[in-house]
Coordinates of N, CA, C and O in Angstrom, one line a residue:
Q1 N 1.0 -1.3 0.1 CA 0.1 -0.3 -0.1 C 0.9 1.4 -0.3 O 1.7 1.4 0.9
P2 N 0.3 2.2 -0.8 CA 1.4 3.4 -1.1 C 1.3 4.3 0.3 O 0.4 4.1 1.0
A3 N 2.4 5.0 0.8 CA 2.4 5.9 1.8 C 1.6 7.0 1.6 O 1.1 7.5 0.7
L4 N 0.8 7.4 2.5 CA -0.3 8.7 2.7 C 0.6 9.9 2.6 O 1.7 10.1 3.1
P5 N 0.1 11.0 2.1 CA 0.8 12.3 2.0 C 0.8 12.8 3.6 O 0.1 12.4 4.0
T6 N 1.8 13.5 3.8 CA 1.9 14.2 5.1 C 1.9 15.7 5.2 O 2.0 16.3 4.3
C7 N 1.6 16.2 6.2 CA 1.0 17.5 6.6 C 1.4 17.6 8.0 O 1.1 16.9 8.9
A8 N 2.6 18.4 8.5 CA 2.8 18.7 9.5 C 3.4 17.5 10.3 O 3.2 17.0 11.6
G9 N 3.9 16.4 9.3 CA 4.7 15.4 9.9 C 3.5 14.1 10.2 O 4.0 13.0 10.7
R10 N 2.3 14.5 9.5 CA 1.4 13.6 9.9 C 0.6 12.8 8.7 O 0.6 13.5 7.5
S11 N 0.0 11.9 8.7 CA -0.4 11.0 7.6 C -1.8 11.8 6.9 O -2.5 12.5 7.8
G12 N -2.2 11.9 5.8 CA -3.4 12.3 4.9 C -4.7 11.9 6.1 O -5.5 12.5 6.2
R13 N -4.6 10.2 6.6 CA -5.6 10.1 7.3 C -5.8 10.8 8.7 O -7.1 11.0 9.1
A14 N -4.6 11.2 9.2 CA -4.5 12.1 10.6 C -4.8 13.5 10.0 O -5.6 13.9 11.1
I15 N -4.7 13.9 9.1 CA -5.3 15.3 8.8 C -6.7 15.2 8.7 O -7.4 16.1 9.1
M16 N -7.4 14.1 7.9 CA -8.7 14.2 8.1 C -9.5 14.1 9.7 O -10.4 14.2 9.6
Q17 N -8.7 13.3 10.2 CA -9.3 13.2 11.6 C -9.3 14.4 12.3 O -10.0 14.8 13.1
V18 N -8.3 15.4 12.2 CA -8.5 16.6 12.7 C -9.7 17.4 12.0 O -10.5 18.1 13.0
L19 N -9.8 17.2 10.9 CA -11.1 17.9 10.2 C -12.4 17.3 10.9 O -13.2 18.2 11.1
D20 N -12.2 16.0 11.0 CA -13.8 15.4 11.5 C -13.9 15.5 12.7 O -15.0 15.9 13.3
S21 N -12.9 16.0 13.5 CA -12.8 16.1 15.1 C -13.3 17.4 15.4 O -13.4 17.8 16.9
G22 N -13.3 18.4 14.6 CA -13.6 19.9 14.9 C -12.0 20.6 15.6 O -12.1 21.2 16.2
G23 N -11.0 20.0 14.9 CA -9.5 20.9 15.4 C -9.5 21.8 14.9 O -10.4 22.5 14.2
T24 N -8.4 22.8 15.3 CA -8.2 24.0 14.9 C -7.3 24.2 13.8 O -6.5 23.1 13.5
C25 N -7.1 25.5 13.1 CA -6.2 25.7 12.4 C -4.7 25.2 12.6 O -3.9 24.9 12.2
L26 N -4.5 25.8 14.0 CA -3.2 25.5 14.5 C -2.8 24.0 14.5 O -1.5 23.6 14.5
D27 N -3.9 23.0 14.9 CA -3.6 21.8 14.7 C -3.3 21.3 13.5 O -2.5 20.3 13.3
L28 N -3.2 22.1 12.2 CA -2.8 21.4 10.8 C -1.5 22.3 10.8 O -1.1 22.1 9.4
M29 N -0.7 23.2 11.4 CA 0.4 23.9 11.1 C 1.5 23.5 11.6 O 1.2 23.0 12.9
M30 N 2.8 23.5 11.4 CA 3.9 23.2 12.1 C 3.9 24.4 13.0 O 3.8 25.6 13.0
P31 N 4.5 23.8 14.4 CA 4.8 25.0 15.2 C 5.3 26.2 14.9 O 6.7 26.0 14.2
G32 N 5.1 27.5 15.4 CA 5.8 28.7 14.8 C 5.4 28.8 13.4 O 6.1 30.1 13.0
S33 N 4.6 28.1 12.5 CA 4.8 28.4 11.1 C 3.7 29.4 10.9 O 2.6 29.4 11.6
D34 N 3.6 30.2 9.4 CA 2.5 30.8 9.3 C 1.8 30.3 7.9 O 1.2 31.0 7.0
E35 N 2.2 28.8 7.6 CA 1.9 28.2 6.4 C 1.2 26.8 6.6 O 1.3 26.4 7.7
M36 N 0.2 26.8 5.7 CA -0.5 25.5 6.1 C -0.5 24.6 4.8 O -0.7 25.2 3.7
D37 N 0.1 23.4 5.0 CA 0.6 22.6 3.6 C -0.1 21.4 3.8 O 0.0 20.8 4.5
L38 N -1.6 21.5 3.1 CA -2.2 20.3 2.9 C -2.0 19.4 1.5 O -3.2 19.0 1.0
R39 N -0.9 19.7 0.9 CA -1.0 19.0 -0.4 C -1.3 17.5 -0.5 O -0.8 16.9 0.5
H40 N -2.1 17.0 -1.4 CA -2.2 15.9 -1.7 C -2.9 14.9 -0.7 O -2.6 13.8 -0.3
V41 N -3.6 15.7 0.0 CA -4.4 14.9 1.3 C -5.6 14.3 1.0 O -6.2 13.4 1.5
V42 N -6.1 15.0 -0.2 CA -7.4 14.5 -0.9 C -8.7 14.6 0.1 O -9.2 13.5 0.4
I43 N -8.7 15.9 0.7 CA -9.9 16.1 1.3 C -11.4 16.2 0.7 O -12.4 16.0 1.2
G44 N -11.3 16.4 -0.3 CA -12.6 16.4 -1.2 C -13.2 17.7 -0.9 O -12.7 18.5 -0.1
G45 N -14.5 17.8 -1.6 CA -15.6 18.9 -1.3 C -15.6 19.0 0.2 O -15.9 20.0 0.9
P46 N -16.2 17.7 0.8 CA -16.7 17.8 2.2 C -15.5 18.2 3.1 O -15.6 18.7 4.2
G47 N -14.2 17.8 2.9 CA -13.2 18.3 3.6 C -12.9 19.8 3.6 O -12.7 20.3 4.6
A48 N -13.2 20.2 2.5 CA -12.9 21.7 2.1 C -14.1 22.3 3.1 O -13.6 23.5 3.7
Q49 N -15.3 21.8 3.2 CA -16.3 22.3 3.7 C -15.9 22.5 5.6 O -16.0 23.4 5.9
R50 N -15.4 21.3 5.8 CA -15.0 21.2 7.3 C -13.9 22.1 7.5 O -13.8 22.8 8.4
L51 N -13.0 22.3 6.7 CA -11.8 23.1 6.9 C -12.3 24.6 6.5 O -11.6 25.7 7.5
S52 N -13.4 25.0 5.9 CA -13.9 26.3 6.1 C -14.7 27.0 7.2 O -14.3 27.8 7.8
T53 N -15.0 25.7 7.9 CA -15.7 25.9 9.2 C -14.5 26.2 10.1 O -14.5 26.9 11.2
M54 N -13.6 25.5 10.1 CA -12.3 25.8 10.9 C -11.7 27.1 10.6 O -11.1 27.7 11.8
F55 N -11.6 27.5 9.4 CA -11.2 28.8 9.4 C -12.2 29.8 9.9 O -11.6 30.9 10.4
S56 N -13.4 29.6 9.5 CA -14.4 30.8 9.9 C -14.4 31.0 11.6 O -14.5 32.0 12.2
D57 N -13.9 29.8 12.4 CA -14.0 29.7 13.9 C -12.4 30.0 14.2 O -12.3 30.0 15.5
G58 N -11.6 30.1 13.3 CA -10.1 30.0 13.7 C -9.7 31.4 14.5 O -8.6 31.5 14.9
G59 N -10.4 32.7 14.5 CA -9.9 33.9 15.1 C -8.5 34.2 14.9 O -8.4 34.3 13.5
Q60 N -7.9 34.6 15.5 CA -6.4 35.3 15.4 C -5.5 34.2 14.5 O -4.7 34.7 13.7
I61 N -5.8 33.1 14.6 CA -4.6 32.1 14.1 C -5.1 32.2 12.9 O -4.4 32.0 11.7
T62 N -6.2 32.1 12.1 CA -6.5 32.2 10.7 C -6.2 33.4 10.4 O -5.7 33.6 9.0
R63 N -6.2 34.8 10.9 CA -5.9 35.8 10.4 C -4.1 35.8 10.1 O -3.8 36.9 9.5
R64 N -3.6 35.2 10.7 CA -1.8 35.2 10.7 C -1.4 34.2 9.5 O -0.2 34.2 9.4
I65 N -2.3 33.3 9.1 CA -1.9 32.5 7.7 C -1.7 33.1 6.6 O -2.5 33.8 6.2
K66 N -0.4 32.8 6.2 CA -0.1 33.6 4.8 C 0.1 33.0 3.7 O -0.1 33.3 2.7
S67 N 0.1 31.7 3.7 CA 0.0 30.3 2.7 C -0.6 29.2 3.1 O -0.6 28.8 4.1
I68 N -1.7 29.0 2.0 CA -2.6 27.7 2.0 C -2.0 27.1 0.8 O -2.4 27.5 -0.2
N69 N -1.6 26.1 1.0 CA -1.2 24.7 -0.1 C -2.5 23.8 0.0 O -2.0 22.7 0.9
L70 N -3.3 23.9 -1.1 CA -4.2 22.8 -1.3 C -4.3 21.9 -2.4 O -5.2 21.2 -3.0
E71 N -3.0 21.7 -3.2 CA -2.8 21.0 -4.4 C -3.2 19.8 -4.2 O -2.9 18.9 -3.1
G72 N -4.1 19.2 -5.3 CA -4.3 17.9 -5.5 C -5.3 17.3 -4.2 O -5.4 16.3 -3.8
N73 N -6.5 18.3 -3.7 CA -7.3 17.6 -2.9 C -8.8 17.5 -3.7 O -9.6 17.0 -2.6
Y74 N -8.8 17.7 -4.9 CA -10.1 17.5 -5.5 C -11.2 17.9 -4.6 O -12.3 17.3 -4.3
I75 N -11.5 19.4 -4.3 CA -12.3 20.3 -3.6 C -13.4 20.2 -4.6 O -14.4 20.6 -3.9
G76 N -13.2 20.6 -5.9 CA -14.1 20.9 -6.8 C -14.7 22.4 -6.4 O -14.3 23.3 -5.6
D77 N -15.8 22.7 -7.2 CA -16.3 24.1 -7.3 C -17.2 24.5 -6.1 O -16.9 25.6 -5.2
S78 N -17.7 23.3 -5.2 CA -18.5 23.4 -4.3 C -17.4 23.7 -2.9 O -17.8 24.7 -2.2
G79 N -16.5 23.1 -2.8 CA -15.4 22.9 -1.9 C -14.6 24.7 -2.0 O -14.6 24.9 -1.0
L80 N -14.6 24.9 -3.1 CA -13.7 26.2 -3.4 C -14.8 27.3 -2.9 O -14.2 28.3 -2.1
S81 N -15.9 27.0 -3.2 CA -17.0 28.4 -2.9 C -17.1 28.4 -1.0 O -16.8 29.6 -0.6
S82 N -17.0 27.3 -0.5 CA -17.0 27.2 0.9 C -15.9 28.0 1.4 O -15.8 28.6 2.4
L83 N -14.7 27.7 1.0 CA -13.3 28.3 1.2 C -13.5 29.6 1.2 O -12.9 30.3 1.9
M84 N -13.3 29.9 -0.1 CA -13.8 31.6 -0.5 C -14.4 32.3 0.7 O -14.1 33.4 0.7
F85 N -15.7 31.9 0.8 CA -16.4 32.6 1.7 C -15.7 32.4 3.3 O -15.6 33.5 3.9
A86 N -15.0 31.8 3.8 CA -14.4 31.7 4.9 C -13.5 32.2 4.9 O -12.9 32.7 5.9
L87 N -12.5 32.4 3.6 CA -11.1 32.8 3.9 C -11.2 34.4 3.3 O -10.5 35.3 3.5
D88 N -12.7 35.1 3.1 CA -12.7 36.3 2.7 C -12.3 37.4 3.6 O -11.6 38.6 3.1
H89 N -12.0 37.0 4.9 CA -11.6 38.1 6.0 C -10.1 37.7 6.4 O -9.8 38.4 7.4
S90 N -9.6 36.9 5.7 CA -8.2 36.4 6.1 C -7.3 37.7 5.2 O -6.7 37.5 4.3
T91 N -6.8 38.6 6.2 CA -5.9 39.7 5.8 C -4.7 39.2 5.5 O -3.9 40.0 4.6
A92 N -4.1 38.2 6.1 CA -2.8 37.8 6.1 C -2.3 37.0 4.6 O -1.3 37.0 4.2
L93 N -3.5 36.4 4.2 CA -3.5 35.4 3.3 C -2.7 35.8 2.1 O -3.3 36.8 1.3
A94 N -1.6 35.6 1.6 CA -0.9 36.1 0.5 C -0.8 34.9 -1.0 O -0.7 35.3 -1.9
R95 N -1.0 33.6 -0.4 CA -0.8 32.8 -1.4 C -1.8 31.5 -0.9 O -1.7 31.0 0.1
L96 N -2.5 31.0 -2.1 CA -3.2 30.2 -2.1 C -3.2 29.1 -3.4 O -3.4 29.6 -4.5
V97 N -2.5 27.8 -3.1 CA -2.6 27.0 -4.1 C -3.6 26.1 -4.3 O -4.1 25.1 -3.4
L98 N -4.3 25.9 -5.3 CA -5.5 25.4 -5.7 C -5.3 24.1 -6.5 O -6.2 24.0 -7.5
S99 N -4.1 24.1 -7.4 CA -3.8 23.2 -8.7 C -4.4 21.9 -8.3 O -4.4 21.3 -7.3
L100 N -5.1 21.2 -9.2 CA -5.4 19.8 -9.3 C -6.2 19.4 -8.2 O -6.2 18.7 -7.4
N101 N -7.3 20.2 -8.4 CA -8.8 20.1 -7.3 C -9.8 20.3 -8.2 O -11.1 20.1 -7.5
G102 N -10.0 19.9 -9.4 CA -11.3 19.6 -10.2 C -12.1 20.8 -10.3 O -13.3 20.6 -10.0
I103 N -11.5 22.3 -10.3 CA -12.3 23.2 -10.2 C -12.6 23.7 -11.9 O -11.7 23.8 -12.4
G104 N -14.1 23.8 -11.7 CA -14.5 24.4 -13.3 C -14.6 25.9 -13.2 O -14.1 26.6 -12.6
D105 N -15.2 26.2 -14.6 CA -15.1 27.5 -14.7 C -16.1 28.3 -13.8 O -16.1 29.3 -13.4
C106 N -17.1 27.5 -13.1 CA -17.9 28.2 -12.1 C -17.1 28.2 -10.8 O -17.6 29.2 -10.2
G107 N -16.2 27.8 -10.4 CA -15.1 27.9 -9.4 C -14.4 29.1 -9.9 O -14.1 29.8 -8.9

C-alpha cells in the first residue's frame, strides 16, 4: 500500500481526523509557522467544507496564515466556494495554491 501524504509530519488520514473532530487551524500547522501545507491529502469537497468551518472559527490564528497549499485535494467548485467565503476576511493570506482540485469555470 502506498504511503499517505503528510502534513506537519502526519498522514493524510490523521489530517482528516483533525478535520472530522473539529480541530483548529493550529492543529494543521507546524509550530511557529504561518503556512498550512495540505498538499495531496485528498480532502475532497466535504473536507474543504469542514476546513472552511475551521477557518471561520479560527480567530487570530486564521488571520496570521500567509500561505495555504491545497494542491491535489479534489475540492471541486463547491469546496472552493466554501473556502472563499471563509477566507474572505483573512488579511494575511498572500498565497493560495489550488491546482489539481477539479475546479471548473464556476469555481
